[in-house]
PDB file of C-alpha atoms in Angstrom:
ATOM      1  CA  VAL A   1      19.385 -29.346  15.699  1.00 56.00           C
ATOM      2  CA  PRO A   2      21.901 -26.858  14.162  1.00 65.00           C
ATOM      3  CA  SER A   3      22.991 -29.564  11.724  1.00 73.00           C
ATOM      4  CA  TRP A   4      19.335 -29.997  10.737  1.00 74.00           C
ATOM      5  CA  VAL A   5      19.089 -26.279   9.911  1.00 74.00           C
ATOM      6  CA  VAL A   6      22.267 -26.507   7.833  1.00 72.00           C
ATOM      7  CA  SER A   7      20.954 -29.552   5.968  1.00 76.00           C
ATOM      8  CA  LEU A   8      17.764 -27.658   5.095  1.00 74.00           C
ATOM      9  CA  LEU A   9      19.752 -24.784   3.635  1.00 71.00           C
ATOM     10  CA  GLU A  10      22.034 -27.143   1.709  1.00 72.00           C
ATOM     11  CA  SER A  11      18.994 -28.863   0.228  1.00 79.00           C
ATOM     12  CA  GLY A  12      17.941 -25.564  -1.346  1.00 77.00           C
ATOM     13  CA  ILE A  13      15.202 -24.474   1.060  1.00 80.00           C
ATOM     14  CA  GLU A  14      15.032 -20.684   1.319  1.00 78.00           C
ATOM     15  CA  PRO A  15      15.670 -18.945   4.699  1.00 76.00           C
ATOM     16  CA  PRO A  16      12.021 -17.768   5.107  1.00 78.00           C
ATOM     17  CA  SER A  17      10.831 -21.387   4.800  1.00 84.00           C
ATOM     18  CA  VAL A  18      13.500 -22.562   7.254  1.00 81.00           C
ATOM     19  CA  ASN A  19      12.388 -19.908   9.734  1.00 82.00           C
ATOM     20  CA  ARG A  20       8.789 -21.115   9.476  1.00 85.00           C
ATOM     21  CA  LYS A  21       9.945 -24.662  10.276  1.00 84.00           C
ATOM     22  CA  ILE A  22      11.925 -23.363  13.265  1.00 83.00           C
ATOM     23  CA  ALA A  23       8.854 -21.466  14.504  1.00 86.00           C
ATOM     24  CA  CYS A  24       6.696 -24.604  14.226  1.00 87.00           C
ATOM     25  CA  LEU A  25       9.201 -26.680  16.181  1.00 85.00           C
ATOM     26  CA  ARG A  26       9.486 -24.004  18.866  1.00 85.00           C
ATOM     27  CA  THR A  27       5.719 -24.088  19.362  1.00 88.00           C
ATOM     28  CA  PHE A  28       5.712 -27.892  19.421  1.00 87.00           C
ATOM     29  CA  TYR A  29       8.480 -28.195  22.011  1.00 85.00           C
ATOM     30  CA  LYS A  30       6.925 -25.487  24.200  1.00 87.00           C
ATOM     31  CA  PHE A  31       3.752 -27.556  24.207  1.00 86.00           C
ATOM     32  CA  LEU A  32       5.712 -30.669  25.223  1.00 87.00           C
ATOM     33  CA  MET A  33       7.389 -28.705  28.026  1.00 86.00           C
ATOM     34  CA  LYS A  34       4.021 -27.517  29.368  1.00 87.00           C
ATOM     35  CA  GLN A  35       2.743 -31.097  29.291  1.00 85.00           C
ATOM     36  CA  GLU A  36       5.927 -32.137  31.149  1.00 84.00           C
ATOM     37  CA  LEU A  37       6.685 -34.691  28.454  1.00 85.00           C
ATOM     38  CA  ILE A  38      10.219 -33.363  28.050  1.00 86.00           C
ATOM     39  CA  LYS A  39      12.521 -31.592  30.502  1.00 85.00           C
ATOM     40  CA  LYS A  40      14.704 -29.684  28.058  1.00 85.00           C
ATOM     41  CA  ASP A  41      13.745 -27.622  25.033  1.00 85.00           C
ATOM     42  CA  PRO A  42      16.113 -28.509  22.145  1.00 82.00           C
ATOM     43  CA  MET A  43      15.077 -25.329  20.313  1.00 82.00           C
ATOM     44  CA  ALA A  44      15.976 -22.976  23.172  1.00 79.00           C
ATOM     45  CA  LYS A  45      19.311 -21.919  21.685  1.00 77.00           C
ATOM     46  CA  ILE A  46      18.278 -22.008  18.029  1.00 78.00           C
ATOM     47  CA  SER A  47      17.899 -18.557  16.475  1.00 78.00           C
ATOM     48  CA  VAL A  48      15.998 -17.741  13.325  1.00 76.00           C
ATOM     49  CA  LEU A  49      18.052 -16.996  10.241  1.00 73.00           C
ATOM     50  CA  LYS A  50      18.810 -13.403   9.356  1.00 72.00           C
ATOM     51  CA  MET A  51      17.346 -12.354   6.030  1.00 62.00           C
ATOM     52  CA  LYS A  52      18.447  -9.630   3.683  1.00 60.00           C
ATOM     53  CA  LYS A  53      16.125  -6.659   3.574  1.00 57.00           C
ATOM     54  CA  ARG A  54      14.658  -6.149   0.138  1.00 59.00           C
ATOM     55  CA  LEU A  55      14.626  -2.683  -1.316  1.00 51.00           C
ATOM     56  CA  PRO A  56      11.061  -1.380  -1.648  1.00 54.00           C
ATOM     57  CA  ALA A  57       9.586  -1.709  -5.139  1.00 69.00           C
ATOM     58  CA  PHE A  58       8.739   1.478  -6.999  1.00 64.00           C
ATOM     59  CA  VAL A  59       7.814   2.676 -10.488  1.00 66.00           C
ATOM     60  CA  LYS A  60      10.370   4.648 -12.498  1.00 71.00           C
ATOM     61  CA  GLU A  61       9.601   8.338 -12.685  1.00 65.00           C
ATOM     62  CA  ASP A  62       9.408   8.395 -16.497  1.00 71.00           C
ATOM     63  CA  ASP A  63       6.955   5.484 -16.456  1.00 68.00           C
ATOM     64  CA  MET A  64       4.794   7.138 -13.815  1.00 73.00           C
ATOM     65  CA  VAL A  65       4.702  10.442 -15.671  1.00 69.00           C
ATOM     66  CA  ASN A  66       3.885   8.648 -18.920  1.00 70.00           C
ATOM     67  CA  LEU A  67       1.000   6.807 -17.272  1.00 70.00           C
ATOM     68  CA  LEU A  68      -0.566   9.828 -15.620  1.00 73.00           C
ATOM     69  CA  ASP A  69       0.113  12.434 -18.318  1.00 69.00           C
ATOM     70  CA  ASN A  70      -0.063  10.496 -21.577  1.00 65.00           C
ATOM     71  CA  HIS A  71      -2.552   7.732 -20.862  1.00 73.00           C
ATOM     72  CA  THR A  72      -6.096   8.555 -21.954  1.00 75.00           C
ATOM     73  CA  PHE A  73      -8.481   7.920 -19.084  1.00 83.00           C
ATOM     74  CA  GLU A  74     -12.100   7.554 -20.177  1.00 89.00           C
ATOM     75  CA  ASN A  75     -14.287  10.551 -19.482  1.00 89.00           C
ATOM     76  CA  THR A  76     -16.647   8.441 -17.391  1.00 93.00           C
ATOM     77  CA  PHE A  77     -17.252   8.213 -13.683  1.00 95.00           C
ATOM     78  CA  GLU A  78     -15.060   5.116 -13.312  1.00 94.00           C
ATOM     79  CA  GLY A  79     -12.383   6.436 -15.666  1.00 92.00           C
ATOM     80  CA  GLN A  80     -12.007   9.699 -13.760  1.00 94.00           C
ATOM     81  CA  ARG A  81     -12.241   7.939 -10.395  1.00 94.00           C
ATOM     82  CA  ASP A  82      -9.461   5.518 -11.340  1.00 92.00           C
ATOM     83  CA  ARG A  83      -7.276   8.375 -12.521  1.00 91.00           C
ATOM     84  CA  LEU A  84      -7.768  10.274  -9.262  1.00 94.00           C
ATOM     85  CA  ILE A  85      -6.988   7.155  -7.217  1.00 93.00           C
ATOM     86  CA  LEU A  86      -3.635   6.776  -8.997  1.00 90.00           C
ATOM     87  CA  GLU A  87      -2.913  10.498  -8.738  1.00 88.00           C
ATOM     88  CA  MET A  88      -3.800  10.549  -5.053  1.00 89.00           C
ATOM     89  CA  PHE A  89      -1.515   7.638  -4.196  1.00 88.00           C
ATOM     90  CA  TYR A  90       1.372   9.063  -6.203  1.00 82.00           C
ATOM     91  CA  GLY A  91       0.756  12.714  -5.325  1.00 84.00           C
ATOM     92  CA  THR A  92       0.303  12.334  -1.558  1.00 85.00           C
ATOM     93  CA  GLY A  93       1.773   8.953  -0.552  1.00 84.00           C
ATOM     94  CA  ILE A  94      -1.273   8.031   1.544  1.00 87.00           C
ATOM     95  CA  ARG A  95      -1.943   4.470   2.655  1.00 87.00           C
ATOM     96  CA  LEU A  96      -4.690   2.311   1.188  1.00 89.00           C
ATOM     97  CA  SER A  97      -6.733   2.488   4.396  1.00 90.00           C
ATOM     98  CA  GLU A  98      -6.388   6.283   4.433  1.00 91.00           C
ATOM     99  CA  LEU A  99      -7.559   6.588   0.841  1.00 92.00           C
ATOM    100  CA  LEU A 100     -10.568   4.355   1.500  1.00 92.00           C
ATOM    101  CA  ASN A 101     -11.604   6.460   4.501  1.00 92.00           C
ATOM    102  CA  LEU A 102     -10.777   9.835   2.958  1.00 93.00           C
ATOM    103  CA  LYS A 103     -13.718  12.217   3.351  1.00 94.00           C
ATOM    104  CA  GLU A 104     -14.605  14.851   0.785  1.00 94.00           C
ATOM    105  CA  LYS A 105     -14.661  17.489   3.550  1.00 95.00           C
ATOM    106  CA  SER A 106     -11.032  16.613   4.385  1.00 94.00           C
ATOM    107  CA  ILE A 107      -9.847  18.053   1.071  1.00 94.00           C
ATOM    108  CA  ASP A 108      -8.863  21.722   1.024  1.00 95.00           C
ATOM    109  CA  LEU A 109      -8.618  22.711  -2.645  1.00 95.00           C
ATOM    110  CA  ARG A 110      -7.730  26.312  -1.856  1.00 94.00           C
ATOM    111  CA  ASN A 111      -4.685  25.419   0.251  1.00 95.00           C
ATOM    112  CA  ARG A 112      -4.051  22.185  -1.670  1.00 94.00           C
ATOM    113  CA  THR A 113      -3.965  19.879   1.344  1.00 94.00           C
ATOM    114  CA  ILE A 114      -5.715  16.747   2.540  1.00 93.00           C
ATOM    115  CA  LYS A 115      -6.274  15.747   6.153  1.00 92.00           C
ATOM    116  CA  VAL A 116      -5.902  12.033   6.863  1.00 88.00           C
ATOM    117  CA  LEU A 117      -6.237   9.897   9.952  1.00 81.00           C
ATOM    118  CA  GLY A 118      -3.398   7.389   9.961  1.00 75.00           C
ATOM    119  CA  LYS A 119      -2.134   4.669  12.268  1.00 77.00           C
ATOM    120  CA  ARG A 120      -2.853   5.046  15.993  1.00 77.00           C
ATOM    121  CA  ASN A 121      -5.399   7.736  15.074  1.00 79.00           C
ATOM    122  CA  LYS A 122      -2.598  10.154  14.260  1.00 83.00           C
ATOM    123  CA  GLU A 123      -3.826  13.014  12.091  1.00 86.00           C
ATOM    124  CA  ARG A 124      -1.583  14.654   9.525  1.00 87.00           C
ATOM    125  CA  ILE A 125      -1.910  17.262   6.801  1.00 90.00           C
ATOM    126  CA  ILE A 126      -0.470  16.381   3.387  1.00 90.00           C
ATOM    127  CA  PRO A 127       0.098  18.988   0.659  1.00 90.00           C
ATOM    128  CA  PHE A 128      -0.431  18.180  -3.010  1.00 90.00           C
ATOM    129  CA  ALA A 129       0.566  19.777  -6.306  1.00 87.00           C
ATOM    130  CA  SER A 130      -1.658  22.290  -8.065  1.00 90.00           C
ATOM    131  CA  GLY A 131      -2.238  19.911 -10.972  1.00 87.00           C
ATOM    132  CA  LEU A 132      -4.300  17.661  -8.709  1.00 90.00           C
ATOM    133  CA  VAL A 133      -6.906  20.364  -8.096  1.00 94.00           C
ATOM    134  CA  LEU A 134      -8.433  20.138 -11.582  1.00 93.00           C
ATOM    135  CA  ILE A 135      -8.419  16.327 -11.481  1.00 92.00           C
ATOM    136  CA  ILE A 136     -10.318  16.360  -8.179  1.00 95.00           C
ATOM    137  CA  LYS A 137     -12.818  18.884  -9.540  1.00 95.00           C
ATOM    138  CA  CYS A 138     -13.397  16.827 -12.708  1.00 94.00           C
ATOM    139  CA  TYR A 139     -14.000  13.673 -10.672  1.00 95.00           C
ATOM    140  CA  LEU A 140     -16.396  15.399  -8.268  1.00 96.00           C
ATOM    141  CA  ALA A 141     -18.348  16.953 -11.142  1.00 95.00           C
ATOM    142  CA  ILE A 142     -18.941  13.670 -12.936  1.00 95.00           C
ATOM    143  CA  ARG A 143     -19.494  11.754  -9.683  1.00 95.00           C
ATOM    144  CA  ASN A 144     -22.114  14.200  -8.426  1.00 94.00           C
ATOM    145  CA  ARG A 145     -23.818  14.132 -11.808  1.00 94.00           C
ATOM    146  CA  GLU A 146     -23.933  10.372 -12.344  1.00 94.00           C
ATOM    147  CA  VAL A 147     -23.858   8.760  -8.895  1.00 94.00           C
ATOM    148  CA  GLU A 148     -26.547   8.832  -6.241  1.00 92.00           C
ATOM    149  CA  MET A 149     -24.429   9.552  -3.182  1.00 88.00           C
ATOM    150  CA  LYS A 150     -25.046   8.070   0.273  1.00 88.00           C
ATOM    151  CA  THR A 151     -24.488   9.878   3.552  1.00 89.00           C
ATOM    152  CA  HIS A 152     -21.048   8.434   4.409  1.00 93.00           C
ATOM    153  CA  GLY A 153     -19.162  11.413   2.955  1.00 91.00           C
ATOM    154  CA  ASN A 154     -16.354   9.337   1.429  1.00 94.00           C
ATOM    155  CA  LEU A 155     -14.522  10.804  -1.549  1.00 94.00           C
ATOM    156  CA  PHE A 156     -14.120   7.535  -3.450  1.00 94.00           C
ATOM    157  CA  VAL A 157     -17.236   5.520  -4.196  1.00 95.00           C
ATOM    158  CA  ARG A 158     -18.587   2.864  -6.520  1.00 95.00           C
ATOM    159  CA  ALA A 159     -21.278   3.381  -9.141  1.00 94.00           C
ATOM    160  CA  ASN A 160     -23.951   2.559  -6.548  1.00 94.00           C
ATOM    161  CA  GLY A 161     -22.752   5.334  -4.243  1.00 94.00           C
ATOM    162  CA  GLU A 162     -21.297   2.985  -1.659  1.00 95.00           C
ATOM    163  CA  PRO A 163     -17.660   3.384  -0.497  1.00 94.00           C
ATOM    164  CA  CYS A 164     -14.876   1.611  -2.360  1.00 94.00           C
ATOM    165  CA  TYR A 165     -13.371  -1.493  -0.755  1.00 94.00           C
ATOM    166  CA  PRO A 166      -9.741  -2.723  -0.614  1.00 93.00           C
ATOM    167  CA  MET A 167      -9.847  -5.368  -3.357  1.00 93.00           C
ATOM    168  CA  LEU A 168     -11.384  -2.905  -5.804  1.00 94.00           C
ATOM    169  CA  ILE A 169      -8.518  -0.460  -5.252  1.00 92.00           C
ATOM    170  CA  TYR A 170      -5.986  -3.286  -5.599  1.00 90.00           C
ATOM    171  CA  LYS A 171      -7.602  -4.312  -8.882  1.00 91.00           C
ATOM    172  CA  ILE A 172      -7.544  -0.757 -10.249  1.00 89.00           C
ATOM    173  CA  VAL A 173      -3.887  -0.181  -9.339  1.00 86.00           C
ATOM    174  CA  ARG A 174      -2.785  -3.599 -10.610  1.00 86.00           C
ATOM    175  CA  ASN A 175      -4.599  -3.036 -13.901  1.00 84.00           C
ATOM    176  CA  TYR A 176      -2.533   0.074 -14.648  1.00 81.00           C
ATOM    177  CA  LEU A 177       0.803  -1.060 -13.217  1.00 78.00           C
ATOM    178  CA  THR A 178       0.802  -4.237 -15.344  1.00 79.00           C
ATOM    179  CA  ARG A 179       1.970  -1.948 -18.162  1.00 72.00           C
ATOM    180  CA  PHE A 180       5.415  -1.836 -16.565  1.00 59.00           C
ATOM    181  CA  SER A 181       7.382  -5.062 -16.878  1.00 49.00           C
ATOM    182  CA  GLY A 182      10.057  -3.808 -14.493  1.00 56.00           C
ATOM    183  CA  VAL A 183       7.641  -3.671 -11.545  1.00 57.00           C
ATOM    184  CA  ASP A 184       7.377  -6.993  -9.698  1.00 61.00           C
ATOM    185  CA  LYS A 185       4.757  -5.859  -7.210  1.00 66.00           C
ATOM    186  CA  ARG A 186       1.672  -3.999  -8.375  1.00 63.00           C
ATOM    187  CA  SER A 187      -0.093  -2.774  -5.269  1.00 71.00           C
ATOM    188  CA  PRO A 188      -1.134   0.576  -3.775  1.00 76.00           C
ATOM    189  CA  HIS A 189       1.862   0.324  -1.445  1.00 72.00           C
ATOM    190  CA  VAL A 190       4.175   0.386  -4.479  1.00 78.00           C
ATOM    191  CA  LEU A 191       2.790   3.819  -5.373  1.00 78.00           C
ATOM    192  CA  ARG A 192       3.414   4.946  -1.785  1.00 75.00           C
ATOM    193  CA  HIS A 193       7.063   3.891  -2.127  1.00 65.00           C
ATOM    194  CA  THR A 194       7.195   5.526  -5.556  1.00 73.00           C
ATOM    195  CA  TYR A 195       6.019   8.819  -4.060  1.00 68.00           C
ATOM    196  CA  ALA A 196       8.705   8.694  -1.366  1.00 68.00           C
ATOM    197  CA  THR A 197      11.474   7.564  -3.729  1.00 69.00           C
ATOM    198  CA  HIS A 198      10.826  10.301  -6.264  1.00 61.00           C
ATOM    199  CA  LEU A 199      10.750  12.977  -3.554  1.00 64.00           C
ATOM    200  CA  LEU A 200      14.105  11.771  -2.227  1.00 63.00           C
ATOM    201  CA  ASN A 201      15.540  11.657  -5.748  1.00 59.00           C
ATOM    202  CA  LYS A 202      14.596  15.306  -6.169  1.00 61.00           C
ATOM    203  CA  GLY A 203      16.486  16.276  -3.031  1.00 65.00           C
ATOM    204  CA  ALA A 204      13.750  16.208  -0.386  1.00 60.00           C
ATOM    205  CA  ASP A 205      14.872  15.835   3.219  1.00 60.00           C
ATOM    206  CA  LEU A 206      14.465  12.275   4.546  1.00 57.00           C
ATOM    207  CA  ASN A 207      12.793  13.342   7.787  1.00 63.00           C
ATOM    208  CA  SER A 208      10.337  15.543   5.876  1.00 63.00           C
ATOM    209  CA  VAL A 209       9.393  12.617   3.640  1.00 58.00           C
ATOM    210  CA  LYS A 210       8.916  10.401   6.695  1.00 61.00           C
ATOM    211  CA  GLY A 211       6.604  12.994   8.177  1.00 63.00           C
ATOM    212  CA  LEU A 212       4.511  13.063   5.029  1.00 56.00           C
TER     213      LEU A 212
END
């Protein structure tokens, strides 16, 4: 079996694909063992291939500043909502699920913090820069004027007042990040990495960034 793994690599198959083949064979031989069709598992001593960890993708600081400060977002409900979504990802580093479930009451404009419920129901308080206050106020003003809100209390909604959904946020983020040819991945998670990377580049403590 080891020679088979080597032959796969020599044929040009990438390690992730080889590991998937190994996983399939492991499952197959375990099944044969349970059925007592074989007495020895030939995959027992075969380990998956180690893969190099890829550095997380992020947007360059100049590009991010140019997008948020110099791009003209339409003065419409959707234009201001999209701007706030980008600002919120980049300015707080929250996850997609946290942004989708973010309640309006969880935003403290006076103290410039948001309260989010993350993984394993762990609550944390995230500070944000003063510049985000006006952007939030502008969005809320136009949203409350043009959208008939439901009772869910979510900050981010669609034109019908219903909460935003994951694919919509992906589409919005991808639409703006396509402007940067140097960014291979264009997802909300890229903005989360961008937030962390730029904080570290400015001298922030690693443990503090992890906490945020």
